[in-house]
XYZ file of C-alpha atoms in Angstrom:
514
model
C 10.689 -21.659 12.499
C 7.592 -20.075 14.084
C 5.777 -21.836 16.910
C 3.009 -24.150 15.647
C 0.251 -21.658 16.448
C 2.019 -18.504 15.182
C 1.248 -17.114 11.734
C 3.988 -14.880 10.336
C 2.756 -11.743 8.567
C 4.703 -10.942 5.399
C 3.747 -7.476 4.159
C 4.223 -6.670 0.488
C 2.546 -3.246 0.420
C 5.821 -1.622 -0.658
C 6.341 -4.101 -3.514
C 3.162 -5.770 -4.782
C 0.982 -3.007 -3.361
C 2.915 -0.369 -5.249
C 2.261 -2.249 -8.486
C -1.377 -1.136 -8.318
C -2.174 0.971 -11.404
C -1.885 4.611 -10.358
C 0.071 3.849 -7.180
C 3.555 5.164 -6.490
C 5.525 6.108 -3.404
C 8.687 8.120 -3.024
C 11.520 7.135 -0.688
C 10.324 9.197 2.256
C 6.815 7.775 1.957
C 8.122 4.206 1.823
C 10.143 4.806 4.975
C 7.036 6.147 6.741
C 5.036 3.089 5.730
C 7.861 0.739 6.779
C 8.050 2.401 10.198
C 4.296 1.985 10.674
C 4.446 -1.648 9.557
C 7.052 -2.288 12.249
C 4.882 -0.497 14.810
C 1.999 -2.746 13.741
C 4.059 -5.866 14.396
C 4.568 -7.113 10.831
C 7.189 -9.892 10.786
C 8.584 -9.509 7.254
C 8.540 -6.400 5.057
C 9.091 -6.888 1.337
C 10.543 -3.482 0.565
C 10.769 -3.745 -3.227
C 12.392 -5.353 -6.236
C 16.066 -4.448 -5.906
C 17.068 -4.805 -9.545
C 13.964 -3.102 -10.977
C 15.400 0.422 -10.840
C 17.902 2.570 -8.919
C 14.953 4.032 -7.015
C 13.711 0.607 -5.949
C 17.229 -0.400 -4.890
C 17.613 2.753 -2.788
C 14.223 2.231 -1.156
C 14.990 -1.384 -0.223
C 18.418 -0.370 1.114
C 17.047 2.457 3.258
C 14.192 0.353 4.627
C 16.750 -2.356 5.462
C 18.846 0.155 7.392
C 15.829 1.649 9.178
C 14.053 -1.481 10.410
C 15.083 -2.634 13.855
C 12.924 -5.728 14.337
C 11.274 -6.888 11.117
C 12.944 -9.049 8.489
C 13.458 -7.035 5.272
C 13.159 -8.825 1.930
C 13.897 -7.932 -1.671
C 12.297 -9.745 -4.594
C 14.502 -11.344 -7.250
C 13.883 -13.370 -10.376
C 15.634 -16.711 -10.895
C 18.790 -15.013 -12.159
C 22.168 -14.623 -10.471
C 22.321 -10.883 -11.227
C 18.899 -10.348 -9.650
C 19.871 -12.265 -6.535
C 23.169 -10.430 -6.134
C 21.396 -7.086 -6.465
C 18.765 -8.144 -3.938
C 21.490 -9.094 -1.463
C 23.258 -5.760 -1.904
C 19.963 -4.037 -1.129
C 19.115 -5.979 2.057
C 22.566 -6.849 3.398
C 22.477 -4.041 5.999
C 19.214 -5.276 7.550
C 19.330 -6.913 10.957
C 17.342 -9.758 9.427
C 17.822 -9.835 5.632
C 15.909 -12.092 3.268
C 16.188 -12.813 -0.450
C 12.855 -13.705 -2.052
C 13.396 -15.385 -5.407
C 10.757 -16.809 -7.713
C 10.158 -18.646 -10.957
C 6.996 -19.762 -12.739
C 6.015 -23.421 -12.457
C 2.739 -23.705 -14.385
C 2.839 -25.287 -17.884
C 1.412 -22.087 -19.392
C 4.015 -19.775 -17.837
C 6.946 -22.117 -18.483
C 5.996 -22.455 -22.140
C 4.852 -18.907 -22.982
C 6.811 -16.664 -20.636
C 9.981 -18.576 -19.789
C 10.308 -20.720 -22.920
C 11.861 -23.405 -20.710
C 11.285 -27.107 -20.210
C 10.355 -28.402 -16.742
C 13.864 -29.834 -16.314
C 15.391 -26.472 -17.182
C 13.185 -24.783 -14.583
C 14.255 -27.314 -11.928
C 17.904 -26.644 -12.782
C 17.314 -22.894 -12.474
C 15.655 -23.350 -9.072
C 18.565 -25.401 -7.750
C 21.218 -23.038 -9.096
C 19.638 -19.753 -8.018
C 18.358 -20.829 -4.600
C 21.726 -22.402 -3.814
C 23.458 -19.159 -4.790
C 21.041 -17.075 -2.695
C 21.545 -19.286 0.373
C 25.326 -19.038 0.004
C 25.148 -15.272 0.577
C 22.013 -14.881 2.732
C 20.876 -17.047 5.658
C 17.157 -16.520 4.944
C 15.872 -17.427 1.475
C 12.280 -17.591 0.322
C 11.355 -19.328 -2.911
C 8.065 -18.757 -4.717
C 6.400 -20.913 -7.344
C 4.724 -18.303 -9.526
C 1.265 -19.448 -10.672
C 1.420 -22.352 -8.244
C -2.345 -22.889 -8.299
C -2.269 -23.700 -12.017
C 0.828 -25.901 -11.804
C 0.827 -29.674 -12.208
C 0.979 -31.163 -8.688
C 3.709 -33.702 -9.442
C 5.997 -31.086 -10.950
C 5.221 -28.538 -8.221
C 6.188 -31.092 -5.571
C 9.524 -31.738 -7.347
C 10.160 -28.004 -7.593
C 9.468 -27.481 -3.862
C 11.706 -30.398 -2.905
C 14.480 -28.977 -5.103
C 14.183 -25.502 -3.576
C 14.298 -26.785 0.005
C 17.262 -29.062 -0.768
C 19.061 -26.028 -2.244
C 18.540 -24.055 0.974
C 15.136 -22.325 0.829
C 13.778 -21.698 4.312
C 10.340 -20.497 3.181
C 8.215 -21.930 0.360
C 5.566 -19.613 -1.068
C 2.713 -21.003 -3.187
C 1.027 -17.958 -4.739
C -2.404 -17.823 -6.268
C -0.918 -15.411 -8.775
C -4.061 -14.771 -10.806
C -6.671 -15.183 -8.078
C -7.915 -18.453 -9.588
C -8.177 -20.655 -6.502
C -11.091 -21.345 -4.180
C -10.725 -22.021 -0.437
C -11.237 -25.747 -0.997
C -8.657 -26.078 -3.784
C -6.092 -23.781 -2.153
C -6.294 -25.560 1.193
C -6.003 -28.915 -0.573
C -2.889 -27.702 -2.419
C -1.105 -26.990 0.864
C -2.179 -30.245 2.489
C -0.998 -32.139 -0.602
C 2.396 -30.426 -0.881
C 3.179 -30.510 2.858
C 2.172 -34.185 2.933
C 4.013 -35.407 -0.137
C 7.285 -33.361 -0.250
C 9.874 -35.378 1.755
C 11.723 -32.344 3.189
C 8.637 -30.161 3.756
C 9.336 -30.040 7.503
C 12.502 -28.026 6.857
C 10.661 -24.948 5.520
C 7.800 -22.630 6.403
C 4.977 -22.742 3.857
C 3.513 -19.400 2.812
C 0.434 -18.018 1.054
C 0.131 -15.156 -1.433
C -3.444 -14.659 -2.599
C -4.770 -12.242 -5.178
C -8.357 -11.119 -5.012
C -9.582 -11.451 -8.606
C -12.604 -13.516 -7.521
C -12.938 -11.786 -4.153
C -11.546 -14.847 -2.343
C -8.104 -13.608 -1.286
C -8.691 -13.631 2.469
C -10.829 -16.791 2.408
C -8.148 -18.643 0.449
C -5.453 -17.418 2.839
C -7.342 -18.676 5.900
C -8.018 -22.024 4.218
C -4.285 -22.453 3.627
C -3.519 -21.524 7.243
C -5.888 -24.264 8.373
C -4.031 -26.639 6.016
C -0.572 -25.881 7.421
C 0.661 -22.537 6.034
C 2.486 -20.528 8.692
C 3.287 -17.368 6.735
C 0.769 -15.169 4.897
C 1.697 -12.562 2.312
C -0.684 -9.632 2.199
C -0.974 -5.837 1.979
C -2.484 -2.947 3.903
C -6.001 -2.209 2.595
C -5.572 -5.131 0.191
C -3.903 -2.968 -2.485
C -1.978 -4.646 -5.290
C -2.021 -5.820 -8.890
C -5.443 -5.885 -10.611
C -8.072 -6.558 -7.906
C -5.438 -6.462 -5.177
C -4.166 -8.853 -2.526
C -5.514 -10.389 0.644
C -5.741 -7.605 3.248
C -3.551 -7.834 6.339
C -6.152 -6.198 8.562
C -8.830 -8.703 7.564
C -6.576 -11.717 8.071
C -5.287 -10.512 11.449
C -8.719 -9.661 12.827
C -10.317 -12.838 11.466
C -7.718 -14.900 13.327
C -8.184 -12.804 16.457
C -11.980 -12.679 16.519
C -12.511 -16.321 15.439
C -9.763 -17.855 17.547
C -12.347 -20.416 18.624
C -12.312 -22.072 15.194
C -8.854 -20.940 14.026
C -6.540 -21.442 17.027
C -3.675 -19.339 15.710
C -2.068 -16.034 16.634
C -0.160 -13.282 14.859
C 2.202 -10.606 16.152
C 0.002 -7.828 14.750
C -0.713 -4.974 17.157
C -4.362 -4.579 16.230
C -4.669 -1.055 17.644
C -2.207 0.131 14.962
C -4.378 -1.121 12.084
C -6.399 2.062 11.526
C -3.266 4.200 11.612
C -1.584 1.964 9.014
C -4.663 1.956 6.789
C -4.972 5.742 6.799
C -1.259 6.253 6.218
C -1.232 3.974 3.151
C -4.474 5.451 1.826
C -3.175 8.993 2.193
C 0.193 8.284 0.584
C -1.101 6.243 -2.356
C -4.263 8.263 -3.001
C -6.247 5.002 -2.965
C -9.318 5.738 -0.910
C -10.680 2.915 1.232
C -14.188 1.938 0.147
C -16.722 2.868 2.852
C -17.932 -0.715 3.335
C -14.422 -2.201 3.498
C -14.125 -4.686 6.360
C -12.229 -3.506 9.461
C -11.067 -0.106 8.169
C -13.919 1.238 6.010
C -15.782 4.351 7.152
C -18.952 2.274 7.612
C -17.287 -0.700 9.302
C -18.666 0.382 12.683
C -21.585 2.535 11.495
C -25.208 1.602 12.208
C -28.169 3.278 10.512
C -30.991 0.753 10.824
C -33.310 1.581 13.726
C -33.308 -2.043 14.903
C -29.504 -2.104 14.863
C -29.218 1.242 16.647
C -31.607 0.067 19.359
C -29.547 -3.075 19.890
C -26.297 -1.105 19.950
C -27.627 1.248 22.612
C -28.549 -1.710 24.811
C -25.425 -3.787 24.176
C -22.848 -3.116 21.433
C -22.150 -6.836 21.055
C -25.613 -7.304 19.525
C -24.304 -6.021 16.191
C -20.525 -5.644 16.608
C -18.191 -8.639 16.793
C -15.238 -6.395 17.657
C -14.934 -2.892 19.009
C -13.702 0.139 17.044
C -11.077 0.625 19.762
C -9.669 -2.858 19.101
C -8.429 -1.724 15.676
C -7.294 1.710 16.844
C -10.442 3.650 16.022
C -11.306 5.592 19.170
C -14.789 6.904 19.821
C -15.070 10.534 20.939
C -17.594 13.325 21.245
C -14.898 16.008 20.914
C -16.213 18.710 18.559
C -13.570 20.696 16.692
C -13.949 24.323 15.648
C -12.105 27.615 15.354
C -11.735 27.894 19.150
C -10.072 24.494 19.519
C -6.467 24.645 20.692
C -3.359 22.644 19.993
C -3.958 20.128 22.775
C -7.452 19.289 21.523
C -6.222 19.063 17.935
C -3.352 16.765 18.890
C -5.767 14.566 20.860
C -8.076 14.383 17.853
C -5.199 13.432 15.531
C -4.139 10.607 17.851
C -7.736 9.449 18.094
C -7.903 9.324 14.290
C -4.715 7.263 14.062
C -2.089 9.916 13.264
C 1.227 10.431 15.045
C 2.914 13.561 13.682
C 6.297 15.091 14.429
C 6.458 18.653 15.735
C 6.942 20.331 12.358
C 4.254 18.253 10.677
C 1.904 18.926 13.566
C 2.418 22.694 13.338
C 1.744 22.588 9.585
C -1.413 20.567 10.128
C -2.609 22.834 12.944
C -2.130 25.956 10.825
C -4.156 24.366 8.008
C -6.822 23.285 10.508
C -7.210 26.861 11.768
C -7.718 28.123 8.217
C -10.315 25.418 7.621
C -12.063 26.146 10.931
C -12.386 29.813 9.933
C -14.119 28.742 6.715
C -16.410 26.110 8.273
C -18.749 26.168 11.263
C -17.806 22.656 12.356
C -14.809 20.529 11.437
C -15.628 16.828 11.206
C -13.300 13.863 11.558
C -13.464 13.330 7.793
C -12.270 16.910 7.274
C -9.237 16.340 9.475
C -8.385 13.052 7.763
C -8.535 14.773 4.356
C -6.501 17.705 5.678
C -3.693 15.570 7.079
C -3.534 13.305 4.033
C -3.443 16.271 1.685
C -1.127 18.633 3.546
C 1.288 16.743 5.759
C 1.910 13.678 3.601
C 2.633 15.923 0.588
C 4.882 18.282 2.543
C 8.092 17.290 0.753
C 6.815 17.137 -2.835
C 9.150 18.877 -5.248
C 6.276 20.750 -6.879
C 4.128 22.740 -4.433
C 1.046 24.912 -4.889
C 1.648 28.467 -3.673
C -1.212 30.641 -4.985
C -4.381 30.094 -7.019
C -6.400 32.940 -8.565
C -9.313 32.528 -10.950
C -11.599 34.892 -12.876
C -14.621 33.334 -14.519
C -18.068 34.233 -15.755
C -19.872 34.067 -19.092
C -16.635 34.421 -21.110
C -13.403 32.389 -21.103
C -11.980 31.746 -17.640
C -8.642 33.306 -16.667
C -6.275 31.686 -14.174
C -3.158 32.981 -12.440
C -1.235 30.163 -10.805
C 1.987 30.180 -8.799
C 3.875 26.950 -8.187
C 7.134 26.303 -6.401
C 9.314 23.905 -8.378
C 12.448 22.729 -6.581
C 12.419 25.851 -4.421
C 11.875 28.395 -7.232
C 8.495 30.114 -7.603
C 6.998 30.367 -11.097
C 3.775 32.040 -12.173
C 1.632 31.591 -15.280
C -1.515 33.374 -16.504
C -3.710 31.298 -18.823
C -7.211 31.117 -20.295
C -9.477 28.129 -20.728
C -12.983 26.804 -21.297
C -13.928 27.123 -17.643
C -11.851 27.510 -14.485
C -10.550 23.911 -14.307
C -9.358 23.983 -17.922
C -7.617 27.322 -17.309
C -5.900 26.115 -14.132
C -4.736 22.850 -15.659
C -3.399 24.790 -18.666
C -1.371 26.897 -16.231
C 0.077 23.763 -14.654
C 1.063 22.440 -18.097
C 2.766 25.741 -18.890
C 4.725 25.824 -15.639
C 5.632 22.109 -15.620
C 5.655 20.801 -19.210
C 4.443 17.210 -19.558
C 3.135 16.949 -23.118
C 3.080 13.145 -23.169
C 0.757 12.892 -20.171
C -2.996 12.433 -20.552
C -5.631 13.350 -17.989
C -7.709 10.161 -17.845
C -10.003 10.922 -14.927
C -11.123 13.881 -12.843
C -13.508 13.326 -9.942
C -14.863 15.571 -7.192
C -16.743 14.646 -4.058
C -17.671 16.410 -0.839
C -15.828 15.183 2.257
C -18.852 15.995 4.445
C -22.325 17.423 3.942
C -23.264 21.097 3.724
C -22.484 23.941 1.358
C -19.272 24.691 3.271
C -17.972 21.124 2.913
C -14.394 20.450 1.901
C -13.956 19.147 -1.619
C -11.749 16.151 -2.271
C -10.570 15.813 -5.861
C -9.033 12.753 -7.497
C -6.985 12.981 -10.702
C -5.627 10.115 -12.822
C -2.723 10.873 -15.183
C -1.346 8.392 -17.735
C 1.949 8.427 -19.618
C 3.649 5.647 -21.595
C 1.690 2.898 -19.855
C 2.236 4.374 -16.386
C -0.699 5.702 -14.404
C -0.622 7.801 -11.250
C -3.403 8.993 -8.995
C -3.365 12.351 -7.214
C -5.579 13.576 -4.394
C -6.250 17.103 -3.192
C -8.532 18.488 -0.501
C -9.585 22.074 0.231
C -12.742 24.003 1.071
C -12.343 25.609 -2.391
C -12.936 23.032 -5.129
C -10.624 24.826 -7.574
C -7.716 24.813 -5.114
C -8.385 21.137 -4.359
C -8.275 20.444 -8.107
C -4.878 22.096 -8.497
C -3.532 20.246 -5.467
C -4.732 16.914 -6.885
C -3.189 17.526 -10.322
C 0.120 18.647 -8.814
C 0.123 15.659 -6.478
C -0.309 13.365 -9.494
C 2.534 15.144 -11.310
C 4.862 14.641 -8.362
C 4.076 10.932 -8.394
C 4.551 10.759 -12.161
C 8.005 12.293 -11.874
C 8.895 9.767 -9.187
C 8.029 7.034 -11.677
C 9.923 8.736 -14.494
C 13.029 9.388 -12.440
C 14.665 12.481 -11.035
C 15.987 13.788 -14.376
C 12.439 14.328 -15.631
C 11.691 16.770 -12.844
C 14.947 18.579 -13.417
C 14.104 19.052 -17.087
C 10.630 20.299 -16.295
C 11.894 22.648 -13.619
C 14.408 24.187 -16.014
């Protein structure tokens, strides 16, 4: 049990976060995120849904083996097979946890489960008891808790704790609650369930009404001592409560919320940028804590106050969340030491090989631009280094266009073998994308969105392209950055394809490569 003033941070970026439409991560990317979550001080990492697929099982297993401090959890439905699979996935962790759930609202029990309340109670007792018999740490969640009948929810919680649950999670599954109602739910359940003192109560708030963080903090004030959340607030539909907002709210407003977390706040920016780069989900500029404008001031009155005393308009410093301030200007004469310093300032820690790759790309960019801005370097690292082990890689892009049909010559490397295609199209983008389809067949996929924006100002600005591909109900988002918009477009499309093949499974890539 945590101390009375400690709030445990349960991160579900790798599970609920990855359920965001268009979001997918391969094994290597999940391991990178898990390592950063540990560095940030997260207490529990929900690494996936062990029974969902062989890929999910492998990811949970490898995260469990890698983590040295954090508890590693796998999600499981209220079924013995699910729970056994979850245990097999986390059993090698230093601190394993099985997280099992079942719906408790009248709507879900009737429509989704087709079970009576008594049948649900029996399932809770049977499955939680089985989970506790094989794992010392069991979390039970009441799906759609905020729309459940209080009397039945209290019976369900009591049953789960009696069966061995050590954590009770009351999710606002559809983002329906308000701070007042969610806080009241926790006070009611903690007060009325006889064995409530034998478990930690946990939140899990979705952001459908924009109240995810507010609801979480209300529940903390009412007795919750674990909060489930994600980096950048990614997740199903409108996302989840954001870890960085919860952690900094508790830190900055300790005067009215006398609680603490184990989050290392200076690692927040690094975690945010890593997740954004891997998923392709850009952080909105006005996002609290980690948005590009979070510490920007344009109003003359604000700027004047900031120059006199930063605390006039900033309630926390950029440095407190790992965003260093620097006047270091980067250009073609900058060396490795300056570039490494800039990367660390921006929240990146790269290994030697990744650093050399990034530095080589930086030099090419610096030759093409007069000045390289922080935003350029962020785009460069996200595009180049985090995609370094994709199975499909862009090798050469050549385009001929004018008043007639555009002609493209594209070379890709697919599983180590280079392939080239020459195609025509109605403009350069159409020709290049046709070449990709010829080299890597994916007839069932549909290009749903193609967006371009400049990373910085000026005619020599880098372009950042976003591509959304859809196939059989799956959507993936790809990002690409380059000072040539056409190259950035190819990189984005190929990045999306790599993610799509991760979702399909390895055999799909093999077929395409052949």
